[in-house]
Structures are given as C-alpha cells and as structure tokens.
Coordinates of N, CA, C and O in Angstrom, one line a residue:
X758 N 43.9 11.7 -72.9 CA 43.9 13.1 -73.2 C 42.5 13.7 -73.2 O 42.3 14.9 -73.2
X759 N 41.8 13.0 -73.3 CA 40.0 13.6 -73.4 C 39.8 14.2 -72.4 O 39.6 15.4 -72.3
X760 N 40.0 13.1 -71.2 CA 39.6 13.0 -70.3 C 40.3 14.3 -68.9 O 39.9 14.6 -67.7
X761 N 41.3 14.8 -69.7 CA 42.0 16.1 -68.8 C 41.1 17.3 -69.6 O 40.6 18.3 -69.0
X762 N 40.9 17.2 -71.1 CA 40.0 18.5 -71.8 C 38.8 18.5 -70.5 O 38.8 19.4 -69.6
X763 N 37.8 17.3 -70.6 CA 36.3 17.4 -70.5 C 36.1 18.6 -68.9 O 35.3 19.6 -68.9
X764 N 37.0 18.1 -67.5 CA 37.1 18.6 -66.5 C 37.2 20.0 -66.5 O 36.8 20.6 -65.5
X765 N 37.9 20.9 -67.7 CA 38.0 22.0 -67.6 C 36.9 22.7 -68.2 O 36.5 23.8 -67.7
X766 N 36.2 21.9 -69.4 CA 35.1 22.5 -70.0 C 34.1 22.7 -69.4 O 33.4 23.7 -69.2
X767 N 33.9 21.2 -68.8 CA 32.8 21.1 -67.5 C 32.7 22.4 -66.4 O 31.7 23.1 -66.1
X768 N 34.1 22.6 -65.9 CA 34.7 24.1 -65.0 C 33.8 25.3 -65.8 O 32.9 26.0 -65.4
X769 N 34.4 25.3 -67.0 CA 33.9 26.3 -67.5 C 32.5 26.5 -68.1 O 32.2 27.5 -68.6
X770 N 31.8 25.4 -68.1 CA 30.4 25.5 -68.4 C 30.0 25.9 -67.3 O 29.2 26.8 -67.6
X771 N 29.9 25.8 -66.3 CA 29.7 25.9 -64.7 C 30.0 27.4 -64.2 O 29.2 28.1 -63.7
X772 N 31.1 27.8 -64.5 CA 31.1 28.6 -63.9 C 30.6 30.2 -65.0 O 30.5 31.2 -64.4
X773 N 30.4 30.0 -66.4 CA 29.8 30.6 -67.3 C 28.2 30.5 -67.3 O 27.5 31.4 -67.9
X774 N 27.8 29.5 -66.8 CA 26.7 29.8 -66.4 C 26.2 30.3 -64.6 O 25.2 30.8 -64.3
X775 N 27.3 30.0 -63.7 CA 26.6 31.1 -62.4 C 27.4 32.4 -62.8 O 27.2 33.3 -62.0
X776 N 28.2 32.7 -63.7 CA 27.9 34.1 -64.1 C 27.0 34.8 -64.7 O 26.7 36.0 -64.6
X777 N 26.5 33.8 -65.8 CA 25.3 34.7 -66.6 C 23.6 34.5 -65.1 O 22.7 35.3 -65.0
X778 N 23.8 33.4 -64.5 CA 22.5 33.5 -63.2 C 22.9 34.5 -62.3 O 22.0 34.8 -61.5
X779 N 24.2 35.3 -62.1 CA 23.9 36.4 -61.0 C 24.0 37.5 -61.8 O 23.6 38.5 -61.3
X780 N 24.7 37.6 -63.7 CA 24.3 38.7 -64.1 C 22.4 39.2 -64.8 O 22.0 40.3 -65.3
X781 N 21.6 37.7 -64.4 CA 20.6 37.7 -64.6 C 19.4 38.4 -63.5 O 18.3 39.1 -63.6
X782 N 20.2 38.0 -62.5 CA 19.4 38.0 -61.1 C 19.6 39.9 -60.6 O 19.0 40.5 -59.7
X783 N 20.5 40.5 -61.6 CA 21.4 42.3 -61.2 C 20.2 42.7 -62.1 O 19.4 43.6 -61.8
X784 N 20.1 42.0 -63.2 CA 19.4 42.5 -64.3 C 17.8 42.9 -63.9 O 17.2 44.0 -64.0
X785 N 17.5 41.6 -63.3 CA 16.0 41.4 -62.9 C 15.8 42.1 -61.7 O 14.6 42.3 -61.4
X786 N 17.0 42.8 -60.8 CA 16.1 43.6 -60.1 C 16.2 45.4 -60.2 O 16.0 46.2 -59.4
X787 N 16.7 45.5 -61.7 CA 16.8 47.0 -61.9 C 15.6 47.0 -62.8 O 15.5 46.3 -63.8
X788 N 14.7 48.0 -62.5 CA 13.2 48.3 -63.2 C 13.6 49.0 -63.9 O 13.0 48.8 -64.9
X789 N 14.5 50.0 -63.9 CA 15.0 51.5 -64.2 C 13.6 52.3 -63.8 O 13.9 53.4 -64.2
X790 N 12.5 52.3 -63.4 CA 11.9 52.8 -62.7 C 12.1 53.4 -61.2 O 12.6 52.8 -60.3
X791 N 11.7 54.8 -61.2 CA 11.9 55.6 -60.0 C 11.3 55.0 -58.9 O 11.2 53.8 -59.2
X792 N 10.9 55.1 -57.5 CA 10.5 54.8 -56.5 C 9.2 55.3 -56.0 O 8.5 54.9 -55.1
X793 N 9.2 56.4 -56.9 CA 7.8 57.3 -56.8 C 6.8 57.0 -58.0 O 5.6 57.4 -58.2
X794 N 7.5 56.1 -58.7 CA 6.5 55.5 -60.0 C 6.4 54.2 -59.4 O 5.4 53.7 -60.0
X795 N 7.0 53.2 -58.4 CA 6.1 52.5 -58.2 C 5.3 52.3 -56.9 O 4.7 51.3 -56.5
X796 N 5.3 53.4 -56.3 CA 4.1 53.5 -55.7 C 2.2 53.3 -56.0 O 1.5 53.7 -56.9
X797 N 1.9 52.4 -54.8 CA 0.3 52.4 -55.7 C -0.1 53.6 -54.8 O -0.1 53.4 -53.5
X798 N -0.4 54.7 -55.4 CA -0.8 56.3 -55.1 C -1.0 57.0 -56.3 O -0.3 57.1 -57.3
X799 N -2.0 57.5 -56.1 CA -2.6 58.5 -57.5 C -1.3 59.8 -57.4 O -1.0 60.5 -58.3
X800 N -0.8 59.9 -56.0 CA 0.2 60.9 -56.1 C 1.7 60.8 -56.2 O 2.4 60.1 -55.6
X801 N 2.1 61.9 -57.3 CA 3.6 61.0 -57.4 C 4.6 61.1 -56.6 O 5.7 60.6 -56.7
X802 N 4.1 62.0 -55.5 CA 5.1 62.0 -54.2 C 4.4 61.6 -52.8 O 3.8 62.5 -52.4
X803 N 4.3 60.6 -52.2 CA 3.9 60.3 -50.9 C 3.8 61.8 -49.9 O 4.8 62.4 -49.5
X804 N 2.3 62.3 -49.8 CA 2.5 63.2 -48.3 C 3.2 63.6 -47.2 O 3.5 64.6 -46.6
X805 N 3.4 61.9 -47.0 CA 4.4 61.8 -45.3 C 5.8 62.0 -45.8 O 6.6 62.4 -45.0
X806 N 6.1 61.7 -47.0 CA 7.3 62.1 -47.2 C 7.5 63.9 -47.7 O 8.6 64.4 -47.3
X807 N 6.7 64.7 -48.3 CA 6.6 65.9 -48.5 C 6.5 66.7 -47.0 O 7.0 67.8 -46.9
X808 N 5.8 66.1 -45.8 CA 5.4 66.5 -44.7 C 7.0 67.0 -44.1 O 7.3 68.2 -43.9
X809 N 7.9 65.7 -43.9 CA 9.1 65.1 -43.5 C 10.2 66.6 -44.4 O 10.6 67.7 -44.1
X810 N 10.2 66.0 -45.1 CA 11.2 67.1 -46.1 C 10.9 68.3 -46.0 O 11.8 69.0 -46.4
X811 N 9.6 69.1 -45.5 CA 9.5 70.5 -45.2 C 10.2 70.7 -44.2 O 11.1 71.6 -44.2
X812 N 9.9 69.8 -42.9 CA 9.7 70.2 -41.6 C 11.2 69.9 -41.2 O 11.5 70.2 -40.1
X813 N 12.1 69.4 -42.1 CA 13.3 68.8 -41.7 C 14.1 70.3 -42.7 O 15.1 70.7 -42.3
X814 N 13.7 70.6 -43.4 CA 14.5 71.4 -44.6 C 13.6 72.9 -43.8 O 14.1 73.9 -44.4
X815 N 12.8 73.3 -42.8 CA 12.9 74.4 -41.5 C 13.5 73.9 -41.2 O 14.6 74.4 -41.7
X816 N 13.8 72.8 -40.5 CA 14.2 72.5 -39.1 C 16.7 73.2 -39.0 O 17.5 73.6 -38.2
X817 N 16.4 73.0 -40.8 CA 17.9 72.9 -41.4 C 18.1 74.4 -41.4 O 19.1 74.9 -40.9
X818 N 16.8 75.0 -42.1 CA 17.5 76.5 -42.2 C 17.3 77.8 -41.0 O 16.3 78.3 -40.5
X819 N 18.8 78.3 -40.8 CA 18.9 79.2 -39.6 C 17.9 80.0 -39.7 O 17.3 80.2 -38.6
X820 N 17.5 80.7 -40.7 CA 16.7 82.2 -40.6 C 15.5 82.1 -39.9 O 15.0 83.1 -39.4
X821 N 14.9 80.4 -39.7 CA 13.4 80.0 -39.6 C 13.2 79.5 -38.4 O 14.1 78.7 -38.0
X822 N 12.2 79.8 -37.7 CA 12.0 78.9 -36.2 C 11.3 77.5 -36.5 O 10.1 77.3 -36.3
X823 N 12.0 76.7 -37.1 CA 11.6 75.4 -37.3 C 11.3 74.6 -36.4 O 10.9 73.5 -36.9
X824 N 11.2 74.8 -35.1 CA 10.6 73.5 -34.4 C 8.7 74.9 -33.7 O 7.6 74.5 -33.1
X825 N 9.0 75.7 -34.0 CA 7.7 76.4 -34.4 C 6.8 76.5 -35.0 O 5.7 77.1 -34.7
X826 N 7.0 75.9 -35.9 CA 6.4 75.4 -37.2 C 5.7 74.1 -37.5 O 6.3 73.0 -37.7
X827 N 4.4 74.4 -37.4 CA 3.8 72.7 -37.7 C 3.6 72.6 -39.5 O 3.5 73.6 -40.2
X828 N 3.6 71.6 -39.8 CA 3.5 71.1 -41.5 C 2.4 70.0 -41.4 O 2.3 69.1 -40.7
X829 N 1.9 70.3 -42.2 CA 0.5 68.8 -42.6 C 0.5 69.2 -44.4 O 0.6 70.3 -45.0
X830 N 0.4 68.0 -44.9 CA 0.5 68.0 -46.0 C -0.7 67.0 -46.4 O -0.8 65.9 -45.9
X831 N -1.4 67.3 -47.2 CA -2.5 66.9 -48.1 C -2.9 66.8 -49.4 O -3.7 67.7 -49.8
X832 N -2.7 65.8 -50.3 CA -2.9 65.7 -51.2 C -1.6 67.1 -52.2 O -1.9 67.8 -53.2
X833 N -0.7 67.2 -51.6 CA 0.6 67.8 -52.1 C 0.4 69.3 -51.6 O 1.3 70.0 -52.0
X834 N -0.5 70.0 -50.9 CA -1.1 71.3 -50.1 C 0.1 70.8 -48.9 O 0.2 69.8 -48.3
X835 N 0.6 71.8 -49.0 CA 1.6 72.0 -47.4 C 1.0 73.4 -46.5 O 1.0 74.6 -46.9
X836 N 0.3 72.9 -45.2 CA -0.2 74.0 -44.8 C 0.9 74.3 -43.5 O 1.3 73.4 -42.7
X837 N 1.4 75.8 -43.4 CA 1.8 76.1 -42.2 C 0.9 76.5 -41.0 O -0.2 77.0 -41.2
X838 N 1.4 76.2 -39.5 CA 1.2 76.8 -38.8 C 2.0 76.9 -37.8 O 2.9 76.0 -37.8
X839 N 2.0 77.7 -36.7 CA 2.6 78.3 -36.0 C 3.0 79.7 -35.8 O 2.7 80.7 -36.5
X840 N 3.6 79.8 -34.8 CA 4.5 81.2 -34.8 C 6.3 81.3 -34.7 O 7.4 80.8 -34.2
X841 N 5.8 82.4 -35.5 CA 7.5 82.5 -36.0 C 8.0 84.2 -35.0 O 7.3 84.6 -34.1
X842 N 9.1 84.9 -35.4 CA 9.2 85.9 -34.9 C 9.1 87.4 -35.5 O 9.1 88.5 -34.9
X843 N 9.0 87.0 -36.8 CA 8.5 87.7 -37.8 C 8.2 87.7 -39.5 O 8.7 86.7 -40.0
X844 N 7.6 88.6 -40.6 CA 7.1 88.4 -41.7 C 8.3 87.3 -42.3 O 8.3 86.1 -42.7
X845 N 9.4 88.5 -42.1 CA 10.5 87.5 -42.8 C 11.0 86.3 -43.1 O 11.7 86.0 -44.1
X846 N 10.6 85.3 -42.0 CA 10.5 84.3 -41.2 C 9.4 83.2 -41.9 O 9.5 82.0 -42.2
X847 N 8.1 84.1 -42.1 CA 6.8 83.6 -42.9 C 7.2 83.1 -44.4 O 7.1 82.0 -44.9
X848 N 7.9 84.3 -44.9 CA 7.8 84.4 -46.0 C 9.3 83.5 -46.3 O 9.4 83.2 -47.5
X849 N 10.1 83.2 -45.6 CA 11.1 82.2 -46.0 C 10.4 80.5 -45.7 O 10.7 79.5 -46.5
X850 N 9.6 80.4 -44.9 CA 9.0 78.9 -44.6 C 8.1 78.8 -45.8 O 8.3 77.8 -46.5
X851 N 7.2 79.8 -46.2 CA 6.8 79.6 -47.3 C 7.6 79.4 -48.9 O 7.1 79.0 -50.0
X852 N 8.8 79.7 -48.6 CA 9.6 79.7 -50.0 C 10.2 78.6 -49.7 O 9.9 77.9 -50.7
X853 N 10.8 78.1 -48.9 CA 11.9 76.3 -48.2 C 10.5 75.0 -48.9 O 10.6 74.1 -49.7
X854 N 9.3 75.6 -48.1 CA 8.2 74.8 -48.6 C 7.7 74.7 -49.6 O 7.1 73.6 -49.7
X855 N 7.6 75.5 -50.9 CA 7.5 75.6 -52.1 C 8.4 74.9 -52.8 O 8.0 74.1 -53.7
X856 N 9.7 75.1 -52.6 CA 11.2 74.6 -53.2 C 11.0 72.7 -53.2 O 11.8 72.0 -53.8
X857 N 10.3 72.3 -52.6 CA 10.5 70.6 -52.4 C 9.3 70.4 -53.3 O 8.2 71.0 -53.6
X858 N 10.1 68.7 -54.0 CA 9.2 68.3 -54.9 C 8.4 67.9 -54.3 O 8.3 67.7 -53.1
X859 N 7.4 67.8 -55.3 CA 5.6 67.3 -55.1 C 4.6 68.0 -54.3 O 3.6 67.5 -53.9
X860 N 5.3 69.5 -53.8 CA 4.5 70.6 -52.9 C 3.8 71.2 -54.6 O 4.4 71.6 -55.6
X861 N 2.3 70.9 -54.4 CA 1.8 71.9 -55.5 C 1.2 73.4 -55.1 O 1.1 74.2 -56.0
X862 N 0.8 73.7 -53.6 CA 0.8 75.1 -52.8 C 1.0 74.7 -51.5 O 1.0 73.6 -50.9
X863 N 1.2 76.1 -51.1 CA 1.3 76.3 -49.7 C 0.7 77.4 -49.0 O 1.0 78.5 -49.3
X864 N -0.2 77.0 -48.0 CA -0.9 77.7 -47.3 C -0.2 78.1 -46.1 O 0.3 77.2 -45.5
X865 N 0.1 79.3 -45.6 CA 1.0 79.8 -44.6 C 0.2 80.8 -43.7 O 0.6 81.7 -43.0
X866 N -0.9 80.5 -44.0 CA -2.2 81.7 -43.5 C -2.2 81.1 -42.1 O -3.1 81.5 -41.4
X867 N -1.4 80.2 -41.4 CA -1.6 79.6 -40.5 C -0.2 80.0 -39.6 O -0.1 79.6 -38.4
X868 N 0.6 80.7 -40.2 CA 1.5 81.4 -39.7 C 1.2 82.8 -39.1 O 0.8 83.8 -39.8
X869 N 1.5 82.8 -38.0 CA 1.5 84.5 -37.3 C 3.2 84.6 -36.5 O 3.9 83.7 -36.1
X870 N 3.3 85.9 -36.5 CA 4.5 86.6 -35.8 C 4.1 86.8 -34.5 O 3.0 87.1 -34.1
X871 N 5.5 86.7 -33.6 CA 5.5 86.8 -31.7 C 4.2 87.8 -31.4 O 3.5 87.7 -30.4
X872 N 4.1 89.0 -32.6 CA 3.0 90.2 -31.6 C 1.9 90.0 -32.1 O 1.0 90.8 -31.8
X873 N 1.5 88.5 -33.1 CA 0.2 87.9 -33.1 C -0.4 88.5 -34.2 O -1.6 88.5 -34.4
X874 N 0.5 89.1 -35.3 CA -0.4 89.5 -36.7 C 0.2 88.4 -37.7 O 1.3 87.9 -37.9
X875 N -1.5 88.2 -38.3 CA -1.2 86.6 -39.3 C -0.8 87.7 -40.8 O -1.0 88.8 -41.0
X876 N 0.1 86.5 -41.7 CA 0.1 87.1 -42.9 C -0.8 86.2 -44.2 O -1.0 85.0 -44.6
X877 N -1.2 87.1 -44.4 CA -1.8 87.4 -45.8 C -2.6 88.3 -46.1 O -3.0 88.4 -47.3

C-alpha cells in the first residue's frame, strides 16, 4: 500500500514544483517597468523613435503633405522642413508634432508654402 501512495506524491512533488519554476521564470521577466525607463539615455523617449512617430503620424494625416515634410529630432526639438501648400498645412504639422510624447518643441520655421513664404 506504500508503495502505490509514494508514486503519486513523487508525481505531485514534480509536477508542483515545474509549476512554481515557470510561475518563477513569468515572474522574473516582468520588471513592471516601462521600456522607456529602461533605456540607458538621459532621455525618456529615444529621438529615432519621436523622429518616426512624427513623420508617420504626417504621413497618416490627410490635411498635410507628409511625404513633403522632413523631421529631425534632437534631444526631444522636432524641427520641420519642407514645403507644404499652405499656412494651414504649417500650422497642422506643427500641432500632429507637438501632440507626440517626448516632443518638448517644435521648430516649423523650416516650413514654407508652394508660393515660397516661410511661417513665423
């Protein structure tokens, strides 16, 4: 009679412990930290990623000549340039670029309209 107990205990020691080693292993790889906190960068949003999310979030909105539009981003400074067709146009690239995290300004002095007047 022992001998039919021990085989099942053994089962269940066994398999109570690779449950607690893969609820260990789920455990150990959630930091609960963001992806932008563990970056080694003094900034909390990577450039090339702020660069990307401008030029893709023109590229998205109708009102704007998004493939018109160049983006360089610097130390969280989103500068525009190019030509668009008009103020309107300026002044929405400047607002899409503002709206994304970790833009802290935006320079659009680099934007002019089709008849070649810059705004600001």
């Amino acid at each position: 009679m022992m001998l039919n107990k021990y085989p099942r205990t053994a089962l269940a020691a066994a398999l109570s412990a690779a449950l607690l080693f893969i609820a260990g292993g789920a455990l150990a790889q959630d930091t609960g930290t963001e992806p932008e906190e563990q970056m080694d960068s003094e900034q909390p949003v990577d450039d090339t990623w702020i660069t990307t999310k401008v030029k893709s979030s023109l590229l998205a909105d109708t009102d704007v000549a998004g493939l018109e539009i160049d983006v360089e981003t610097v130390n969280g400074v989103v500068t525009l340039s190019g030509s668009v067709d008009d103020e309107a146009q300026i002044e929405e690239a400047r607002r899409i670029a503002a709206d994304i995290d970790g833009v802290a300004e935006v320079d659009a002095s680099g934007l002019t309209t089709v008849s070649g007047t810059s705004d600001d």
